[in-house]
Tab-separated table of C-alpha atoms (C1' of nucleotides) in Angstrom:
chain	number	residue	atom	x	y	z
A	1115	UNK	CA	132.135	87.546	103.681
A	1116	UNK	CA	135.043	89.560	102.478
A	1117	UNK	CA	133.955	93.082	103.211
A	1118	UNK	CA	130.723	93.458	105.105
A	1119	UNK	CA	131.284	97.204	105.266
A	1120	UNK	CA	129.563	97.569	101.916
A	1121	UNK	CA	126.225	95.875	102.219
A	1122	UNK	CA	122.842	97.199	101.201
A	1123	UNK	CA	122.407	98.801	104.581
A	1124	UNK	CA	125.648	100.722	104.517
A	1125	UNK	CA	125.161	101.676	100.898
A	1126	UNK	CA	121.664	103.111	101.187
A	1127	UNK	CA	122.488	106.169	103.314
A	1128	UNK	CA	125.191	107.286	100.920
A	1129	UNK	CA	122.998	106.642	97.921
A	1130	UNK	CA	120.218	108.629	99.553
A	1131	UNK	CA	122.558	111.521	100.211
A	1132	UNK	CA	123.579	111.592	96.574
A	1133	UNK	CA	119.990	111.431	95.398
A	1134	UNK	CA	118.939	114.228	97.732
A	1135	UNK	CA	121.673	116.323	96.222
A	1136	UNK	CA	121.358	115.479	92.546
A	1137	UNK	CA	117.915	114.100	91.979
A	1138	UNK	CA	116.452	110.706	91.457
A	1139	UNK	CA	115.386	110.533	87.836
A	1140	UNK	CA	118.704	111.445	86.318
A	1141	UNK	CA	120.689	109.278	88.671
A	1142	UNK	CA	122.699	106.628	86.861
A	1143	UNK	CA	124.644	103.755	88.268
A	1144	UNK	CA	128.193	104.976	87.928
A	1145	UNK	CA	127.714	108.366	89.623
A	1146	UNK	CA	125.644	106.692	92.316
A	1147	UNK	CA	128.339	104.106	92.855
A	1148	UNK	CA	131.048	106.715	93.032
A	1149	UNK	CA	129.096	108.631	95.645
A	1150	UNK	CA	128.729	105.470	97.681
A	1151	UNK	CA	132.378	104.538	97.332
A	1152	UNK	CA	131.822	101.471	95.224
A	1153	UNK	CA	131.269	100.471	91.611
A	1154	UNK	CA	128.254	100.062	89.367
A	1155	UNK	CA	129.163	96.425	89.276
A	1156	UNK	CA	128.551	96.138	93.009
A	1157	UNK	CA	125.335	98.106	92.965
A	1158	UNK	CA	123.894	95.583	90.548
A	1159	UNK	CA	125.320	92.818	92.679
A	1160	UNK	CA	123.633	94.080	95.824
A	1161	UNK	CA	120.325	95.271	94.402
A	1162	UNK	CA	119.809	93.060	91.380
A	1163	UNK	CA	119.053	95.813	88.910
A	1164	UNK	CA	118.566	99.524	88.838
A	1165	UNK	CA	114.807	99.478	89.162
A	1166	UNK	CA	115.050	97.506	92.385
A	1167	UNK	CA	117.751	99.838	93.621
A	1168	UNK	CA	115.453	102.801	93.120
A	1169	UNK	CA	112.597	101.011	94.823
A	1170	UNK	CA	114.753	100.127	97.819
A	1171	UNK	CA	116.166	103.624	97.900
A	1172	UNK	CA	112.738	105.236	97.912
A	1173	UNK	CA	111.640	102.938	100.684
A	1174	UNK	CA	114.715	103.854	102.665
A	1175	UNK	CA	114.180	107.568	102.131
A	1176	UNK	CA	110.573	107.241	103.208
A	1177	UNK	CA	111.806	105.557	106.347
A	1178	UNK	CA	114.271	108.342	107.035
A	1179	UNK	CA	111.526	110.881	106.570
A	1180	UNK	CA	109.343	108.932	108.931
A	1181	UNK	CA	111.864	108.828	111.747
A	1182	UNK	CA	112.696	112.474	111.162
A	1183	UNK	CA	109.060	113.311	111.798
A	1184	UNK	CA	109.066	111.153	114.902
A	1185	UNK	CA	111.802	113.299	116.347
A	1186	UNK	CA	110.215	116.577	115.290
A	1187	UNK	CA	107.475	116.676	117.880
A	1188	UNK	CA	107.386	120.253	119.088
A	1189	UNK	CA	107.454	120.853	122.856
A	1190	UNK	CA	104.389	123.055	122.902
A	1191	UNK	CA	101.195	122.774	120.926
A	1192	UNK	CA	100.048	125.602	118.693
A	1193	UNK	CA	97.025	127.566	119.839
A	1194	UNK	CA	95.183	127.713	116.539
A	1195	UNK	CA	95.035	125.875	113.239
A	1196	UNK	CA	96.592	128.858	111.584
A	1197	UNK	CA	99.512	128.864	113.955
A	1198	UNK	CA	99.905	125.141	113.370
A	1199	UNK	CA	99.906	125.682	109.627
A	1200	UNK	CA	102.482	128.419	109.769
A	1201	UNK	CA	104.792	126.448	111.985
A	1202	UNK	CA	104.904	123.606	109.517
A	1203	UNK	CA	105.489	125.955	106.621
A	1204	UNK	CA	108.318	127.486	108.579
A	1205	UNK	CA	109.753	124.049	109.199
A	1206	UNK	CA	109.702	123.419	105.452
A	1207	UNK	CA	111.876	126.467	104.952
A	1208	UNK	CA	114.712	125.033	107.022
A	1209	UNK	CA	117.815	124.587	104.865
A	1210	UNK	CA	118.002	120.854	105.408
A	1211	UNK	CA	114.436	120.564	104.223
A	1212	UNK	CA	114.977	122.161	100.824
A	1213	UNK	CA	116.662	119.184	99.195
A	1214	UNK	CA	113.958	117.012	100.528
A	1215	UNK	CA	111.206	119.152	99.054
A	1216	UNK	CA	112.829	119.200	95.652
A	1217	UNK	CA	113.076	115.453	95.727
A	1218	UNK	CA	109.499	115.241	96.896
A	1219	UNK	CA	108.147	116.714	93.675
A	1220	UNK	CA	110.176	114.293	91.694
A	1221	UNK	CA	108.568	111.487	93.669
A	1222	UNK	CA	105.124	112.936	93.029
A	1223	UNK	CA	105.872	113.160	89.320
A	1224	UNK	CA	107.064	109.566	89.282
A	1225	UNK	CA	103.971	108.463	91.156
A	1226	UNK	CA	101.760	110.258	88.665
A	1227	UNK	CA	103.530	108.530	85.795
A	1228	UNK	CA	103.321	105.158	87.511
A	1229	UNK	CA	107.028	104.467	87.906
A	1230	UNK	CA	107.641	101.465	90.128
A	1231	UNK	CA	108.067	102.284	93.799
A	1232	UNK	CA	107.307	105.975	93.639
A	1233	UNK	CA	103.685	105.842	94.577
A	1234	UNK	CA	104.293	103.489	97.467
A	1235	UNK	CA	106.966	105.753	98.910
A	1236	UNK	CA	104.847	108.854	98.440
A	1237	UNK	CA	101.870	107.180	100.033
A	1238	UNK	CA	103.923	106.134	103.008
A	1239	UNK	CA	105.331	109.622	103.501
A	1240	UNK	CA	101.931	111.250	103.278
A	1241	UNK	CA	100.388	108.780	105.684
A	1242	UNK	CA	103.154	109.422	108.140
A	1243	UNK	CA	102.961	113.161	107.768
A	1244	UNK	CA	99.231	113.054	108.302
A	1245	UNK	CA	99.566	111.053	111.492
A	1246	UNK	CA	102.248	113.426	112.689
A	1247	UNK	CA	100.146	116.444	111.862
A	1248	UNK	CA	97.290	115.066	113.926
A	1249	UNK	CA	99.547	115.020	116.966
A	1250	UNK	CA	100.504	118.619	116.307
A	1251	UNK	CA	96.989	120.022	116.117
A	1252	UNK	CA	95.840	122.509	118.732
A	1253	UNK	CA	94.891	120.775	121.966
A	1254	UNK	CA	91.374	122.175	121.926
A	1255	UNK	CA	90.676	121.516	118.265
A	1256	UNK	CA	87.131	120.197	117.862
A	1257	UNK	CA	88.120	117.819	115.051
A	1258	UNK	CA	91.846	117.068	115.015
A	1259	UNK	CA	91.604	114.281	112.449
A	1260	UNK	CA	89.566	116.251	109.941
A	1261	UNK	CA	91.445	119.421	110.676
A	1262	UNK	CA	94.755	117.734	110.032
A	1263	UNK	CA	93.481	116.550	106.662
A	1264	UNK	CA	92.303	120.005	105.842
A	1265	UNK	CA	95.625	121.513	106.778
A	1266	UNK	CA	97.464	118.848	104.779
A	1267	UNK	CA	95.551	119.733	101.667
A	1268	UNK	CA	96.210	123.416	102.120
A	1269	UNK	CA	99.801	122.751	102.974
A	1270	UNK	CA	100.579	120.723	99.890
A	1271	UNK	CA	98.808	123.233	97.685
A	1272	UNK	CA	100.794	126.018	99.264
A	1273	UNK	CA	104.061	124.171	98.742
A	1274	UNK	CA	103.275	123.506	95.113
A	1275	UNK	CA	102.363	127.089	94.421
A	1276	UNK	CA	105.551	128.142	96.120
A	1277	UNK	CA	107.628	125.945	93.857
A	1278	UNK	CA	106.295	127.625	90.742
A	1279	UNK	CA	106.660	131.130	92.096
A	1280	UNK	CA	103.123	131.664	93.344
A	1281	UNK	CA	103.700	131.822	97.056
A	1282	UNK	CA	101.734	135.048	97.084
A	1283	UNK	CA	98.767	133.323	95.499
A	1284	UNK	CA	98.739	130.805	98.306
A	1285	UNK	CA	99.219	133.263	101.154
A	1286	UNK	CA	96.601	135.649	99.795
A	1287	UNK	CA	94.263	132.724	99.427
A	1288	UNK	CA	94.730	131.702	103.019
A	1289	UNK	CA	93.691	135.132	104.185
A	1290	UNK	CA	90.571	135.024	102.048
A	1291	UNK	CA	89.758	131.512	103.184
A	1292	UNK	CA	89.841	132.548	106.841
A	1293	UNK	CA	91.902	129.517	107.673
B	1336	UNK	CA	112.637	127.259	51.601
B	1337	UNK	CA	112.453	123.692	50.434
B	1338	UNK	CA	109.840	122.254	52.706
B	1339	UNK	CA	108.014	124.745	54.885
B	1340	UNK	CA	105.714	121.980	56.077
B	1341	UNK	CA	108.274	121.189	58.745
B	1342	UNK	CA	109.011	124.407	60.519
B	1343	UNK	CA	109.077	125.013	64.225
B	1344	UNK	CA	105.394	125.818	64.213
B	1345	UNK	CA	104.322	122.616	62.523
B	1346	UNK	CA	106.712	120.564	64.601
B	1347	UNK	CA	105.644	121.798	68.007
B	1348	UNK	CA	102.125	120.307	68.070
B	1349	UNK	CA	103.422	116.864	67.207
B	1350	UNK	CA	106.241	117.139	69.703
B	1351	UNK	CA	103.764	118.223	72.346
B	1352	UNK	CA	101.529	115.267	71.594
B	1353	UNK	CA	104.424	112.890	72.030
B	1354	UNK	CA	105.493	114.521	75.263
B	1355	UNK	CA	101.972	114.400	76.657
B	1356	UNK	CA	101.953	110.692	75.944
B	1357	UNK	CA	105.440	109.693	77.050
B	1358	UNK	CA	106.694	112.366	79.374
B	1359	UNK	CA	109.115	115.199	79.151
B	1360	UNK	CA	112.155	114.198	81.146
B	1361	UNK	CA	112.834	110.944	79.387
B	1362	UNK	CA	112.197	112.346	75.946
B	1363	UNK	CA	115.219	112.065	73.686
B	1364	UNK	CA	115.779	113.494	70.268
B	1365	UNK	CA	115.314	110.446	68.081
B	1366	UNK	CA	111.959	109.307	69.487
B	1367	UNK	CA	110.758	112.895	69.460
B	1368	UNK	CA	111.820	113.290	65.870
B	1369	UNK	CA	110.161	110.080	64.839
B	1370	UNK	CA	106.912	111.180	66.445
B	1371	UNK	CA	107.106	114.451	64.558
B	1372	UNK	CA	107.929	112.784	61.262
B	1373	UNK	CA	111.442	114.130	61.000
B	1374	UNK	CA	114.966	113.387	62.194
B	1375	UNK	CA	117.020	114.328	65.219
B	1376	UNK	CA	119.222	116.166	62.782
B	1377	UNK	CA	116.357	118.491	61.868
B	1378	UNK	CA	115.246	119.049	65.446
B	1379	UNK	CA	118.679	120.402	66.244
B	1380	UNK	CA	118.568	122.405	63.042
B	1381	UNK	CA	115.271	124.048	63.958
B	1382	UNK	CA	115.733	124.522	67.686
B	1383	UNK	CA	119.484	124.845	68.064
B	1384	UNK	CA	119.878	122.299	70.826
B	1385	UNK	CA	117.768	120.089	73.014
B	1386	UNK	CA	117.545	122.468	75.934
B	1387	UNK	CA	116.074	125.158	73.711
B	1388	UNK	CA	113.697	122.647	72.194
B	1389	UNK	CA	112.370	121.783	75.638
B	1390	UNK	CA	112.045	125.441	76.534
B	1391	UNK	CA	110.121	126.185	73.339
B	1392	UNK	CA	108.013	123.098	73.826
B	1393	UNK	CA	107.063	124.043	77.369
B	1394	UNK	CA	106.175	127.517	76.225
B	1395	UNK	CA	104.024	126.057	73.493
B	1396	UNK	CA	102.285	123.670	75.881
B	1397	UNK	CA	101.603	126.502	78.295
B	1398	UNK	CA	100.034	128.385	75.396
B	1399	UNK	CA	97.859	125.423	74.499
B	1400	UNK	CA	96.751	125.139	78.092
B	1401	UNK	CA	95.977	128.817	78.130
B	1402	UNK	CA	93.747	128.756	75.068
B	1403	UNK	CA	92.088	125.584	76.311
B	1404	UNK	CA	91.097	127.457	79.448
B	1405	UNK	CA	89.825	130.349	77.355
B	1406	UNK	CA	87.394	128.029	75.646
B	1407	UNK	CA	86.350	126.287	78.835
B	1408	UNK	CA	84.190	129.038	80.248
B	1409	UNK	CA	81.120	127.322	81.579
B	1410	UNK	CA	77.727	128.690	80.495
B	1411	UNK	CA	76.390	129.057	84.035
B	1412	UNK	CA	78.143	130.167	87.167
B	1413	UNK	CA	78.288	127.896	90.195
B	1414	UNK	CA	76.204	128.916	93.193
B	1415	UNK	CA	78.801	128.309	95.874
B	1416	UNK	CA	82.526	128.046	96.269
B	1417	UNK	CA	82.121	124.388	97.000
B	1418	UNK	CA	80.225	123.801	93.791
B	1419	UNK	CA	82.878	125.750	91.916
B	1420	UNK	CA	85.587	123.615	93.454
B	1421	UNK	CA	83.870	120.372	92.606
B	1422	UNK	CA	83.248	121.377	89.039
B	1423	UNK	CA	86.902	122.029	88.450
B	1424	UNK	CA	87.878	118.781	90.075
B	1425	UNK	CA	85.400	117.023	87.836
B	1426	UNK	CA	86.910	118.752	84.850
B	1427	UNK	CA	90.299	117.406	85.843
B	1428	UNK	CA	88.911	113.893	85.705
B	1429	UNK	CA	88.101	114.162	82.012
B	1430	UNK	CA	90.120	111.629	80.028
B	1431	UNK	CA	91.847	114.250	77.911
B	1432	UNK	CA	93.000	115.958	81.078
B	1433	UNK	CA	94.805	112.973	82.561
B	1434	UNK	CA	97.867	113.165	80.346
B	1435	UNK	CA	98.063	116.812	81.060
B	1436	UNK	CA	97.999	116.305	84.804
B	1437	UNK	CA	100.720	113.704	84.667
B	1438	UNK	CA	102.863	116.078	82.669
B	1439	UNK	CA	102.053	118.852	85.086
B	1440	UNK	CA	103.785	117.133	87.977
B	1441	UNK	CA	106.826	116.618	85.846
B	1442	UNK	CA	106.839	120.333	85.170
B	1443	UNK	CA	106.523	121.089	88.866
B	1444	UNK	CA	109.400	118.748	89.619
B	1445	UNK	CA	111.522	120.408	86.963
B	1446	UNK	CA	110.639	123.829	88.312
B	1447	UNK	CA	111.621	122.750	91.813
B	1448	UNK	CA	114.963	121.520	90.541
B	1449	UNK	CA	115.535	124.673	88.501
B	1450	UNK	CA	115.629	123.142	85.037
B	1451	UNK	CA	115.586	125.815	82.356
B	1452	UNK	CA	112.124	126.761	81.157
B	1453	UNK	CA	110.104	124.696	83.589
B	1454	UNK	CA	109.421	127.347	86.142
B	1455	UNK	CA	108.440	129.905	83.553
B	1456	UNK	CA	105.960	127.531	81.969
B	1457	UNK	CA	104.523	126.506	85.319
B	1458	UNK	CA	104.220	130.104	86.396
B	1459	UNK	CA	102.395	131.007	83.214
B	1460	UNK	CA	99.971	128.133	83.558
B	1461	UNK	CA	99.187	128.921	87.176
B	1462	UNK	CA	98.680	132.599	86.433
B	1463	UNK	CA	96.308	131.734	83.651
B	1464	UNK	CA	94.426	129.210	85.718
B	1465	UNK	CA	94.055	131.708	88.509
B	1466	UNK	CA	92.633	134.336	86.187
B	1467	UNK	CA	90.279	131.775	84.736
B	1468	UNK	CA	89.189	130.631	88.155
B	1469	UNK	CA	88.317	134.182	89.086
B	1470	UNK	CA	85.877	134.317	86.200
B	1471	UNK	CA	84.316	131.082	87.367
B	1472	UNK	CA	83.642	132.134	90.925
B	1473	UNK	CA	80.057	132.391	92.153
B	1474	UNK	CA	78.433	135.621	90.988
B	1475	UNK	CA	77.659	136.743	94.519
B	1476	UNK	CA	81.016	135.831	96.028
B	1477	UNK	CA	82.093	138.578	98.421
B	1478	UNK	CA	85.769	138.244	97.451
B	1479	UNK	CA	86.243	136.549	94.085
B	1480	UNK	CA	89.957	137.306	93.840
B	1481	UNK	CA	90.825	136.024	97.284
B	1482	UNK	CA	88.377	133.167	97.011
B	1483	UNK	CA	89.905	132.044	93.747
B	1484	UNK	CA	93.322	131.980	95.370
B	1485	UNK	CA	91.982	130.010	98.266
B	1486	UNK	CA	90.342	127.512	95.948
B	1487	UNK	CA	93.512	127.247	93.864
B	1488	UNK	CA	95.523	126.310	96.922
B	1489	UNK	CA	93.014	123.710	97.973
B	1490	UNK	CA	92.704	122.451	94.447
B	1491	UNK	CA	96.398	121.880	93.918
B	1492	UNK	CA	96.713	120.212	97.283
B	1493	UNK	CA	93.812	117.957	96.450
B	1494	UNK	CA	95.314	117.026	93.108
B	1495	UNK	CA	98.640	116.199	94.663
B	1496	UNK	CA	97.113	114.047	97.339
B	1497	UNK	CA	95.127	112.286	94.660
B	1498	UNK	CA	98.253	111.474	92.728
B	1499	UNK	CA	99.801	109.656	95.654
B	1500	UNK	CA	96.645	107.774	96.557
B	1501	UNK	CA	95.338	110.084	99.250
B	1502	UNK	CA	92.209	111.401	97.599
B	1503	UNK	CA	90.307	110.445	100.722
B	1504	UNK	CA	92.606	112.550	102.855
B	1505	UNK	CA	91.768	115.553	100.710
B	1506	UNK	CA	88.032	114.998	100.522
B	1507	UNK	CA	87.743	114.313	104.239
B	1508	UNK	CA	89.759	117.439	104.881
B	1509	UNK	CA	87.423	119.537	102.791
B	1510	UNK	CA	84.475	118.429	104.863
B	1511	UNK	CA	86.280	119.281	108.073
B	1512	UNK	CA	87.400	122.623	106.695
B	1513	UNK	CA	83.824	123.600	105.869
B	1514	UNK	CA	84.890	124.811	102.468
C	1467	DA	C1'	122.531	129.797	33.149
C	1468	DA	C1'	125.075	130.638	37.364
C	1469	DC	C1'	125.077	131.388	41.982
C	1470	DG	C1'	123.718	131.367	46.841
C	1471	DC	C1'	121.317	129.855	50.574
C	1472	DA	C1'	117.867	127.332	53.192
C	1473	DA	C1'	116.646	122.603	54.088
C	1474	DT	C1'	117.598	117.899	54.427
C	1475	DG	C1'	119.813	113.034	54.311
C	1476	DT	C1'	123.717	109.989	55.625
C	1477	DA	C1'	127.348	108.707	58.740
C	1478	DG	C1'	129.397	108.964	62.348
C	1479	DC	C1'	131.593	110.259	66.952
C	1480	DA	C1'	132.494	110.461	71.813
C	1481	DA	C1'	130.161	109.849	75.986
C	1482	DT	C1'	126.972	107.469	78.845
C	1483	DT	C1'	123.613	103.943	79.751
C	1484	DG	C1'	122.405	99.306	82.285
C	1485	DC	C1'	124.293	95.131	82.568
C	1486	DT	C1'	127.355	90.824	81.925
C	1487	DA	C1'	131.301	87.491	81.363
C	1488	DC	C1'	135.317	86.133	83.465
C	1489	DA	C1'	138.574	85.772	86.814
C	1490	DA	C1'	140.386	86.143	91.279
C	1491	DG	C1'	140.967	86.859	96.317
C	1492	DA	C1'	139.367	85.542	100.890
C	1493	DG	C1'	137.423	83.180	104.380
C	1494	DG	C1'	134.916	79.165	106.296
C	1495	DA	C1'	133.702	74.059	105.868
C	1496	DA	C1'	135.100	69.381	104.808
D	1420	DT	C1'	144.611	70.882	102.431
D	1421	DT	C1'	140.811	71.215	99.294
D	1422	DC	C1'	136.785	72.939	98.078
D	1423	DC	C1'	132.999	76.176	97.946
D	1424	DT	C1'	130.670	80.350	98.380
D	1425	DC	C1'	130.620	85.310	98.998
D	1426	DT	C1'	132.477	89.346	97.337
D	1427	DT	C1'	134.941	92.196	94.261
D	1428	DG	C1'	137.863	94.042	90.164
D	1429	DT	C1'	138.605	94.407	85.162
D	1430	DA	C1'	136.815	94.659	80.546
D	1431	DG	C1'	133.718	94.996	77.769
D	1432	DC	C1'	129.234	95.057	74.987
D	1433	DA	C1'	125.192	96.706	72.698
D	1434	DA	C1'	122.148	100.430	72.892
D	1435	DT	C1'	121.217	105.212	73.384
D	1436	DT	C1'	122.555	109.991	74.129
D	1437	DG	C1'	123.194	114.908	72.009
D	1438	DC	C1'	125.396	116.677	68.376
D	1439	DT	C1'	128.417	117.432	64.079
D	1440	DA	C1'	130.798	117.053	59.474
D	1441	DC	C1'	129.905	116.540	54.903
D	1442	DA	C1'	127.343	116.188	50.965
D	1443	DT	C1'	123.170	117.041	48.265
D	1444	DT	C1'	118.884	118.916	46.738
D	1445	DG	C1'	116.038	122.511	45.200
D	1446	DC	C1'	114.302	127.030	44.869
D	1447	DG	C1'	114.853	132.103	44.253
D	1448	DT	C1'	117.859	135.753	42.606
D	1449	DT	C1'	120.787	137.764	39.519
DNA sequence: AACGCAATGTAGCAATTGCTACAAGAGGAA
DNA sequence: TTCCTCTTGTAGCAATTGCTACATTGCGTT
């Protein structure tokens, strides 16, 4: 091969970076190609068509998210469910996490509308996050599996409310719900 | 005026219907115009530009949602928070509600990305839903305001998990959380 | 009747979209 | 060498995008 430096595998990280920065729905071939240092012509060549490119890209991003979680195992366990919950929220506020969260809602929207690949990627990310959360539950939790699911539900609701400017609604609710 | 049958006010319901069916992000002027029985030329004439059209449309949709909630006051109050929660979930499963939910995630995604008008509309809808939920809390609830916020958070998390195929995660979590 | 203005149709434009046809270089296989 | 396949560049095409210029209609005012 002439230039193996530009295969799918080398392209995907750069494409992902561009998508994290500028969004997934509005991404078109030429800007994507420019960000990856190639041409639209080559993107089609490597991925077949744009739909497949998006599918592969989502799968790749889900994989990145997965390995990121693998490396994010905290050294110490939280004492309570509440502390666990707050730690994860705090983690979501990290600067590197913001782009990811914004993209996340785009993935959810695509999944809701049934766009190819979106639901699979979202499912994979949620499954992974759930498994990760189970490992992060308090050591003496009576029901880590169920508790993790409960926290997940609260967590996603809290994130959504935060996005639309209702972080207070969520935090006030948590107090009233005696999490 | 020559034809007052096609003003902003008469246009908006038809535009909203089209957007509920086909989505908001991918909506372009000509299909929108066709659905509303007019031309792209006239949409620009009435709304100035597309961005303003979307802003007005979101505001209108938020208003529709608001009045829909006003008319959805159940005759009897639920006995428990859990029953209240399940009723609302059930309501979200109504066929007419599905299109709305799909659009909702698009609005959330737009709000997260900072697109003009999205956050305002989402904020308005959440505020309204919260107020409505307060009126639907059990009559003997010790803290209706806080409880409503707690239920809202759980509700939105449950909806999101449902969208990505994790409805079981949410329902199992609710059991473990002794809602 | 003359005028003015709101409302609308017709054409079109420059940019962007995903994608393709064609050709060419480059490296390995025969 | 000759061929063949992988990879890439150059041009371009038909469709769609938001938007505009220009002309016309029709109604109310004067």
